[in-house]
Tab-separated table of C-alpha atoms in Angstrom:
chain	number	residue	atom	x	y	z
A	29	MET	CA	99.542	78.743	123.024
A	30	PRO	CA	100.812	82.279	123.632
A	31	GLU	CA	100.008	83.554	127.115
A	32	ASP	CA	100.364	87.054	128.547
A	33	VAL	CA	101.969	88.230	125.285
A	34	THR	CA	101.435	91.739	123.907
A	35	GLN	CA	102.386	92.767	120.379
A	36	VAL	CA	102.575	96.368	119.228
A	37	GLY	CA	102.869	97.071	115.509
A	38	LEU	CA	103.332	99.990	113.130
A	39	THR	CA	102.373	99.487	109.475
A	40	TRP	CA	102.909	101.800	106.502
A	41	GLN	CA	100.979	101.105	103.318
A	42	LEU	CA	100.782	102.643	99.855
A	43	GLY	CA	98.053	101.770	97.358
A	44	VAL	CA	98.310	103.072	93.781
A	45	PHE	CA	95.271	103.187	91.468
A	46	THR	CA	95.844	103.970	87.772
A	47	ARG	CA	93.665	101.527	85.798
A	48	THR	CA	90.049	102.197	84.827
A	49	PHE	CA	87.781	99.176	84.364
A	50	GLN	CA	84.221	98.784	83.206
A	51	GLY	CA	83.270	95.265	84.155
A	52	THR	CA	86.218	93.082	83.160
A	53	GLU	CA	87.355	95.423	80.376
A	54	LYS	CA	90.094	97.982	80.839
A	55	VAL	CA	88.949	101.306	79.306
A	56	LEU	CA	90.529	104.663	78.521
A	57	ASP	CA	90.315	107.324	81.200
A	58	PRO	CA	90.076	110.760	79.525
A	59	ASN	CA	91.104	112.371	82.807
A	60	ASP	CA	94.268	110.248	83.188
A	61	ALA	CA	93.465	109.915	86.910
A	62	VAL	CA	96.000	108.596	89.404
A	63	LEU	CA	95.076	107.907	93.016
A	64	ARG	CA	97.549	107.278	95.841
A	65	ALA	CA	96.397	106.082	99.252
A	66	TYR	CA	98.875	106.256	102.155
A	67	THR	CA	97.989	104.579	105.433
A	68	TRP	CA	99.815	104.428	108.760
A	69	THR	CA	98.332	101.994	111.274
A	70	VAL	CA	99.225	101.572	114.932
A	71	SER	CA	97.996	98.223	116.218
A	72	ALA	CA	98.172	96.185	119.418
A	73	ARG	CA	97.219	92.608	120.213
A	74	HIS	CA	97.247	90.953	123.618
A	75	HIS	CA	97.188	87.173	124.071
A	76	PHE	CA	95.512	86.267	127.352
A	77	GLY	CA	96.283	82.566	127.078
A	78	GLU	CA	94.080	79.514	126.501
A	79	GLY	CA	93.649	80.666	122.887
A	80	TRP	CA	92.081	84.081	123.632
A	81	SER	CA	93.365	87.416	122.302
A	82	ALA	CA	92.101	90.978	121.764
A	83	ASP	CA	93.321	93.607	119.346
A	84	LEU	CA	93.038	97.283	118.475
A	85	ALA	CA	94.024	99.073	115.249
A	86	VAL	CA	94.071	102.841	114.687
A	87	PRO	CA	94.694	103.858	111.045
A	88	LEU	CA	95.659	107.329	109.820
A	89	GLY	CA	95.524	107.995	106.095
A	90	LEU	CA	96.158	110.446	103.286
A	91	VAL	CA	94.507	110.043	99.865
A	92	GLU	CA	95.526	112.056	96.789
A	93	LEU	CA	93.757	112.072	93.412
A	94	ASP	CA	95.437	113.675	90.385
A	95	ALA	CA	93.247	114.210	87.298
A	96	ARG	CA	93.099	116.396	84.191
A	97	GLU	CA	89.705	117.942	83.492
A	98	ASP	CA	87.784	120.966	82.398
A	99	SER	CA	85.746	122.347	85.286
A	100	THR	CA	82.666	122.692	83.088
A	101	THR	CA	82.685	119.765	80.679
A	102	GLY	CA	85.043	117.325	82.372
A	103	VAL	CA	86.860	116.939	79.011
A	104	LEU	CA	90.660	116.835	78.794
A	105	GLN	CA	91.952	120.294	77.837
A	106	ASN	CA	95.694	120.355	78.610
A	107	ASP	CA	98.469	118.567	80.405
A	108	ASP	CA	97.868	120.264	83.747
A	109	LYS	CA	96.447	118.118	86.529
A	110	THR	CA	94.461	119.153	89.544
A	111	THR	CA	94.963	117.370	92.861
A	112	ALA	CA	92.308	116.571	95.440
A	113	ARG	CA	93.357	115.417	98.910
A	114	ILE	CA	91.799	114.133	102.087
A	115	GLY	CA	93.494	113.066	105.295
A	116	GLY	CA	92.451	111.878	108.716
A	117	PHE	CA	91.660	108.803	110.756
A	118	GLY	CA	90.339	105.669	109.125
A	119	ASP	CA	87.929	103.249	110.767
A	120	VAL	CA	89.282	102.371	114.216
A	121	ARG	CA	88.976	98.625	114.701
A	122	VAL	CA	88.565	96.638	117.947
A	123	GLY	CA	88.178	92.899	118.066
A	124	GLY	CA	88.921	89.546	119.596
A	125	ARG	CA	90.020	86.099	118.512
A	126	TYR	CA	89.860	82.551	119.852
A	127	ASP	CA	92.153	79.790	118.596
A	128	LEU	CA	90.460	76.393	118.760
A	129	ALA	CA	93.907	74.790	118.943
A	130	ALA	CA	93.596	75.521	122.681
A	131	LEU	CA	91.085	72.652	122.817
A	132	TRP	CA	93.293	69.992	121.268
A	133	GLY	CA	96.711	71.462	122.043
A	134	PRO	CA	99.409	72.929	119.797
A	135	GLY	CA	102.370	71.056	118.382
A	136	GLY	CA	103.247	68.595	115.641
A	137	TYR	CA	101.017	68.790	112.577
A	138	ARG	CA	97.788	69.532	114.398
A	139	PRO	CA	95.853	72.398	112.777
A	140	SER	CA	95.139	75.806	114.200
A	141	LEU	CA	91.621	77.140	113.605
A	142	SER	CA	90.971	80.652	114.888
A	143	LEU	CA	87.672	82.527	115.037
A	144	GLY	CA	87.644	86.317	115.055
A	145	LEU	CA	85.142	89.129	115.423
A	146	ALA	CA	85.972	92.797	114.803
A	147	LEU	CA	83.956	95.989	115.156
A	148	GLY	CA	84.750	99.023	113.017
A	149	LEU	CA	84.006	102.450	114.484
A	150	PRO	CA	82.693	105.291	112.272
A	151	THR	CA	85.850	107.414	112.579
A	152	GLY	CA	86.798	107.493	108.884
A	153	GLU	CA	86.916	110.699	106.824
A	154	GLN	CA	85.155	111.308	103.492
A	155	ALA	CA	85.092	114.178	101.017
A	156	THR	CA	83.536	114.824	97.595
A	157	VAL	CA	85.866	115.716	94.732
A	158	SER	CA	84.857	119.027	93.184
A	159	PRO	CA	84.766	119.489	90.268
A	160	GLU	CA	83.996	115.810	89.758
A	161	PRO	CA	86.035	113.737	87.276
A	162	THR	CA	84.064	111.941	84.582
A	163	VAL	CA	85.442	108.617	85.809
A	164	PRO	CA	84.819	107.586	89.430
A	165	PRO	CA	85.781	107.923	92.200
A	166	THR	CA	83.859	111.110	92.870
A	167	ARG	CA	84.357	110.693	96.603
A	168	LEU	CA	87.622	110.271	98.475
A	169	ALA	CA	87.675	108.431	101.788
A	170	VAL	CA	89.981	107.246	104.529
A	171	GLY	CA	87.987	104.266	105.805
A	172	THR	CA	84.242	103.890	105.311
A	173	GLY	CA	83.127	106.415	107.919
A	174	SER	CA	80.463	103.929	109.041
A	175	ALA	CA	80.195	101.303	111.766
A	176	TRP	CA	80.589	97.692	110.668
A	177	VAL	CA	81.104	94.214	112.067
A	178	SER	CA	83.467	91.630	110.596
A	179	PRO	CA	83.521	87.919	111.524
A	180	SER	CA	86.487	85.870	110.322
A	181	VAL	CA	87.951	82.387	110.453
A	182	GLN	CA	91.456	81.178	109.646
A	183	LEU	CA	92.803	77.660	109.270
A	184	THR	CA	96.570	77.112	109.572
A	185	GLN	CA	98.092	73.737	108.766
A	186	PHE	CA	101.782	72.875	108.970
A	187	LEU	CA	102.818	70.318	106.330
A	188	HIS	CA	106.496	70.427	107.278
A	189	PRO	CA	108.393	72.031	110.170
A	190	ARG	CA	109.271	74.875	107.804
A	191	PHE	CA	106.181	75.056	105.575
A	192	ALA	CA	102.556	75.837	106.351
A	193	LEU	CA	99.373	76.744	104.515
A	194	PHE	CA	96.810	79.173	105.864
A	195	PHE	CA	93.324	79.952	104.654
A	196	PRO	CA	91.726	83.163	105.988
A	197	VAL	CA	88.071	83.963	105.234
A	198	GLY	CA	86.251	87.080	106.414
A	199	ALA	CA	83.135	89.142	105.836
A	200	ARG	CA	82.149	92.743	106.538
A	201	PHE	CA	78.624	93.858	107.301
A	202	PRO	CA	77.878	97.621	107.481
A	203	LEU	CA	75.769	98.690	110.448
A	204	THR	CA	75.314	102.431	109.854
A	205	ARG	CA	75.687	105.087	107.183
A	206	ALA	CA	78.525	107.585	107.067
A	207	GLU	CA	77.867	111.297	107.644
A	208	THR	CA	77.646	111.597	103.844
A	209	GLN	CA	74.702	109.123	104.015
A	210	ARG	CA	76.739	106.531	102.130
A	211	ARG	CA	76.584	102.901	103.229
A	212	PRO	CA	79.334	100.596	101.911
A	213	GLY	CA	78.406	97.292	100.337
A	214	LEU	CA	78.649	93.894	101.971
A	215	GLY	CA	82.144	92.456	101.648
A	216	LEU	CA	83.649	88.964	101.531
A	217	ASP	CA	87.349	88.159	101.310
A	218	ALA	CA	89.286	84.895	101.228
A	219	ALA	CA	92.829	83.794	100.506
A	220	ILE	CA	95.144	80.833	100.344
A	221	GLN	CA	98.772	81.450	101.226
A	222	GLY	CA	101.857	79.383	101.767
A	223	LEU	CA	104.450	80.211	104.408
A	224	PHE	CA	108.043	79.008	104.087
A	225	ARG	CA	110.761	79.500	106.708
A	226	PRO	CA	114.160	78.681	105.125
A	227	VAL	CA	115.815	79.704	108.409
A	228	ASP	CA	114.330	80.527	111.816
A	229	ALA	CA	114.767	84.282	111.402
A	230	LEU	CA	113.191	84.514	107.922
A	231	ALA	CA	109.647	83.798	106.738
A	232	LEU	CA	108.398	84.062	103.138
A	233	ARG	CA	104.758	83.972	102.078
A	234	VAL	CA	103.016	83.848	98.704
A	235	GLY	CA	99.436	83.252	97.669
A	236	VAL	CA	96.220	84.409	96.035
A	237	SER	CA	93.443	86.525	97.544
A	238	HIS	CA	89.875	87.236	96.447
A	239	VAL	CA	87.656	90.145	97.478
A	240	ALA	CA	83.999	90.603	96.487
A	241	THR	CA	81.649	93.412	97.524
A	242	THR	CA	78.161	94.484	96.654
A	243	SER	CA	77.479	98.015	95.449
A	244	ALA	CA	77.290	100.842	97.959
A	245	ASP	CA	74.178	102.966	98.316
A	246	GLU	CA	73.552	106.569	99.276
A	247	ASP	CA	70.490	108.224	100.750
A	248	PRO	CA	68.404	109.494	98.970
A	249	GLU	CA	70.032	108.662	95.599
A	250	GLY	CA	69.950	104.892	96.136
A	251	LEU	CA	72.319	102.322	94.661
A	252	ILE	CA	75.720	103.619	93.486
A	253	LEU	CA	76.316	101.791	90.223
A	254	ASN	CA	80.046	102.572	90.043
A	255	SER	CA	80.952	100.632	93.172
A	256	GLY	CA	81.497	97.042	94.185
A	257	GLY	CA	82.812	94.103	92.199
A	258	GLN	CA	85.370	91.311	92.428
A	259	TRP	CA	89.155	91.404	92.638
A	260	TRP	CA	91.629	88.506	92.390
A	261	SER	CA	95.156	89.388	93.483
A	262	ALA	CA	98.579	87.819	93.844
A	263	VAL	CA	100.033	88.492	97.303
A	264	GLY	CA	103.471	87.977	98.767
A	265	GLY	CA	105.682	89.083	101.597
A	266	VAL	CA	108.762	88.583	103.708
A	267	ARG	CA	109.343	88.893	107.437
A	268	VAL	CA	112.703	89.092	109.200
A	269	ARG	CA	113.200	88.580	112.915
A	270	ILE	CA	115.289	91.327	114.509
A	271	GLY	CA	116.822	90.186	117.774
A	272	GLU	CA	114.578	88.440	120.280
A	273	ARG	CA	111.551	90.725	120.355
A	274	ALA	CA	111.011	92.408	116.976
A	275	ASN	CA	109.983	91.522	113.429
A	276	PHE	CA	110.246	93.602	110.270
A	277	GLY	CA	107.937	92.740	107.377
A	278	ALA	CA	107.179	93.847	103.831
A	279	GLY	CA	104.371	92.805	101.499
A	280	VAL	CA	102.871	93.402	98.067
A	281	ARG	CA	99.467	92.854	96.458
A	282	VAL	CA	98.876	93.010	92.677
A	283	PRO	CA	95.377	92.434	91.209
A	284	PHE	CA	95.390	90.209	88.112
A	285	PHE	CA	91.627	89.970	87.522
A	286	VAL	CA	89.027	92.728	87.981
A	287	ASN	CA	85.267	92.649	87.492
A	288	ALA	CA	84.117	96.126	88.505
A	289	HIS	CA	80.497	97.158	88.828
A	290	GLY	CA	80.072	100.071	86.447
A	291	ARG	CA	83.127	102.174	85.617
A	292	GLN	CA	85.835	102.465	88.278
A	293	LEU	CA	89.401	103.530	88.852
A	294	THR	CA	90.959	100.349	90.287
A	295	GLU	CA	94.008	99.244	92.231
A	296	THR	CA	97.263	98.718	90.328
A	297	PHE	CA	99.345	97.564	93.283
A	298	THR	CA	99.681	97.954	97.056
A	299	VAL	CA	102.897	97.686	99.074
A	300	ASP	CA	103.380	97.758	102.821
A	301	THR	CA	106.038	97.563	105.506
A	302	SER	CA	105.571	96.760	109.188
A	303	LEU	CA	107.435	96.576	112.465
A	304	VAL	CA	106.064	94.408	115.291
A	305	VAL	CA	107.551	94.342	118.806
A	306	THR	CA	106.606	91.636	121.300
A	307	PHE	CA	106.396	91.970	125.072
A	308	GLY	CA	105.703	89.202	127.550
A	309	GLY	CA	105.835	85.396	127.709
A	310	GLY	CA	106.186	82.536	125.268
A	311	ASP	CA	104.269	81.105	122.328
A	312	ASP	CA	103.771	77.894	120.419
A	313	GLY	CA	106.435	78.572	117.816
A	314	HIS	CA	104.041	78.470	114.860
A	315	ASP	CA	103.354	81.363	112.569
A	316	HIS	CA	99.573	81.557	112.473
A	317	GLY	CA	99.515	84.490	110.089
A	318	ASP	CA	97.050	87.323	110.396
A	319	HIS	CA	93.724	87.632	108.597
A	320	GLY	CA	93.772	91.365	109.307
A	321	ASP	CA	91.482	93.766	107.536
A	322	HIS	CA	91.683	93.248	103.802
A	323	GLY	CA	90.015	96.471	103.007
A	324	ASP	CA	86.916	97.498	101.100
A	325	HIS	CA	87.875	97.005	97.460
A	326	GLY	CA	84.345	97.340	96.265
A	327	ASP	CA	83.785	101.019	97.024
A	328	HIS	CA	86.775	102.752	95.582
A	329	GLY	CA	86.000	105.911	97.410
A	330	ASP	CA	87.325	103.917	100.367
A	331	HIS	CA	91.010	103.885	99.561
A	332	GLY	CA	92.373	104.632	102.978
A	333	ASP	CA	91.900	101.302	104.758
A	334	HIS	CA	93.330	98.426	102.729
A	335	GLY	CA	94.223	96.285	105.671
A	336	ASP	CA	96.733	95.673	108.377
A	337	HIS	CA	99.407	93.555	106.710
A	338	GLY	CA	101.673	93.629	109.753
A	339	ASP	CA	102.014	89.959	110.598
A	340	HIS	CA	101.172	89.298	114.242
A	341	GLY	CA	101.603	85.582	113.876
A	342	ASP	CA	105.246	85.356	114.982
A	343	HIS	CA	105.645	86.325	118.597
A	344	GLY	CA	109.090	87.778	118.311
A	345	GLY	CA	111.475	85.164	119.671
A	346	ALA	CA	109.927	84.824	123.133
A	347	GLY	CA	110.627	81.077	122.946
A	348	ASP	CA	108.592	78.036	121.942
A	349	VAL	CA	106.855	77.390	125.281
A	350	ALA	CA	103.287	76.099	125.453
A	351	ASP	CA	100.921	74.152	127.696
A	352	VAL	CA	100.207	70.577	126.609
A	353	ALA	CA	97.981	69.624	129.563
A	354	ARG	CA	96.199	71.541	132.345
A	355	GLY	CA	93.999	70.680	135.313
A	356	GLY	CA	95.232	67.119	135.746
A	357	GLU	CA	94.145	65.929	132.288
A	358	SER	CA	96.527	63.499	130.623
A	359	PHE	CA	98.119	63.667	127.160
A	360	ALA	CA	99.952	61.506	124.652
A	361	VAL	CA	103.687	62.079	124.510
A	362	GLU	CA	103.680	61.880	120.711
A	363	ASP	CA	101.196	64.771	120.622
A	364	ALA	CA	103.599	66.938	122.624
A	365	VAL	CA	106.506	66.415	120.256
A	366	VAL	CA	107.240	69.369	117.958
A	367	ILE	CA	108.515	68.053	114.644
A	368	GLY	CA	112.008	69.301	113.835
A	369	LYS	CA	112.805	70.481	117.379
A	370	VAL	CA	114.198	69.066	120.599
A	371	THR	CA	111.110	68.812	122.826
A	372	VAL	CA	111.233	68.972	126.634
A	373	VAL	CA	108.106	68.034	128.609
A	374	ASP	CA	108.038	69.960	131.891
A	375	PHE	CA	105.768	68.458	134.572
A	376	TRP	CA	104.828	71.115	137.127
A	377	ALA	CA	102.297	71.980	139.836
A	378	THR	CA	101.087	75.136	141.528
A	379	TRP	CA	102.136	73.717	144.904
A	380	CYS	CA	105.687	72.955	143.687
A	381	HIS	CA	107.919	75.918	144.527
A	382	PRO	CA	111.083	74.531	142.820
A	383	CYS	CA	109.005	74.114	139.632
A	384	GLU	CA	108.905	77.904	139.334
A	385	HIS	CA	112.690	78.074	139.053
A	386	VAL	CA	112.748	75.216	136.539
A	387	ASP	CA	110.075	77.002	134.484
A	388	ASP	CA	112.111	80.243	134.419
A	389	LEU	CA	115.223	78.365	133.328
A	390	LEU	CA	113.427	76.476	130.549
A	391	ARG	CA	111.860	79.689	129.234
A	392	GLU	CA	115.300	81.330	129.095
A	393	LEU	CA	116.746	78.345	127.261
A	394	ALA	CA	113.825	78.300	124.784
A	395	ALA	CA	114.320	82.008	124.054
A	396	GLU	CA	118.031	81.434	123.386
A	397	HIS	CA	117.644	78.265	121.312
A	398	PRO	CA	114.981	78.403	118.523
A	399	MET	CA	115.222	74.641	117.958
A	400	LEU	CA	114.137	73.903	121.546
A	401	ALA	CA	110.427	73.416	122.339
A	402	VAL	CA	109.128	73.266	125.925
A	403	ARG	CA	105.741	71.654	126.584
A	404	ARG	CA	104.316	72.210	130.088
A	405	ALA	CA	102.075	69.594	131.773
A	406	GLU	CA	100.306	70.479	135.027
A	407	ILE	CA	100.178	67.900	137.811
A	408	VAL	CA	97.253	68.685	140.122
A	409	ASP	CA	98.012	65.546	142.145
A	410	PHE	CA	99.266	62.080	141.256
A	411	ALA	CA	95.777	60.594	141.556
A	412	GLN	CA	94.603	62.557	138.527
A	413	PRO	CA	94.708	61.018	134.982
A	414	ILE	CA	98.042	62.661	134.135
A	415	GLY	CA	99.659	61.251	137.280
A	416	LEU	CA	98.188	57.770	136.845
A	417	GLU	CA	99.389	57.531	133.235
A	418	HIS	CA	102.807	59.154	133.428
A	419	PHE	CA	103.688	58.309	137.070
A	420	PRO	CA	102.018	54.905	137.600
A	421	ASP	CA	104.329	54.082	140.531
A	422	GLY	CA	103.885	57.504	142.125
A	423	GLY	CA	106.471	60.193	141.899
A	424	ALA	CA	107.774	63.526	142.989
A	425	LEU	CA	108.378	66.871	141.325
A	426	PRO	CA	111.620	68.858	141.643
């Protein structure tokens, strides 16, 4: 498991909305509206070890809506378009995650199951389009502008040393209303994606995602009929390792099925690029993906926060070093073996000064050689289970 590792990322994202749907039917938009949502997100995640991590994401967005309309009737009059804009911070997100793989140990084909909880702060910006187009959105937003909480779970399962499946599921529950008195709907998102690493420095992913939200409401008007719905999308991406500490990624999302509540201008495609730099110690060598924040697709006034697609799962070439046993507990050698790599089991103890030098050397070798995996096993004393099993005749450390 990664320990004392910090990742800092910068993500740029562009979402383009050109299609108007009423339910599952694509309809004509007399205003010929086009919406573009640009988002820049600075994020950081720190891995404390033993499966625990904490993260912070600060998005900054710009949303532009081009539409043709008559200021009185809203009917198309000419080819000139008016542009409405809003810019500012999105919903700042803080959260934490625990990987249950810390309980049974990483390596081989054992699964990784991580639990996450994020809190969104009401820092997002909103503005009403005036004059209003006849087809929603009538409100532009960078983030929801409300506080929310989002639990998530992600299962990652390697089927081959170079292929894994991961299944992220998350929900978003609004806690407060925005300053405009709008409360976003409840949200649920899920996906299934495959990750393929043809070479150590390259990772490809492809899959399908689903987002469903209930309709938003506004005080005192009540339920907003033109909000919420379901979206099925094809997603894909690529990530390239740059040197020992950095990763560059790019991704795309294209909806192929829409069931909008009411009449809505909907997403045509979203693209993103990201750069993640890693500082600190080693990791378990697996790409655990990143559930991230998949955005509020249901309220299409909220175009500014469509998720952090920077992939924090690869820890930037710090070396495949992980603990296989701590506190004197024993382990099975076959469980320590990393399929497809040369695996070294390093027995160490806090009272063993030479072990520190061996540990430094093994970490350097693991960072230089991607096909080397180091699994650390702590010897408290030789009377503990690990000593009795692996050193039945007694022994000594370096």
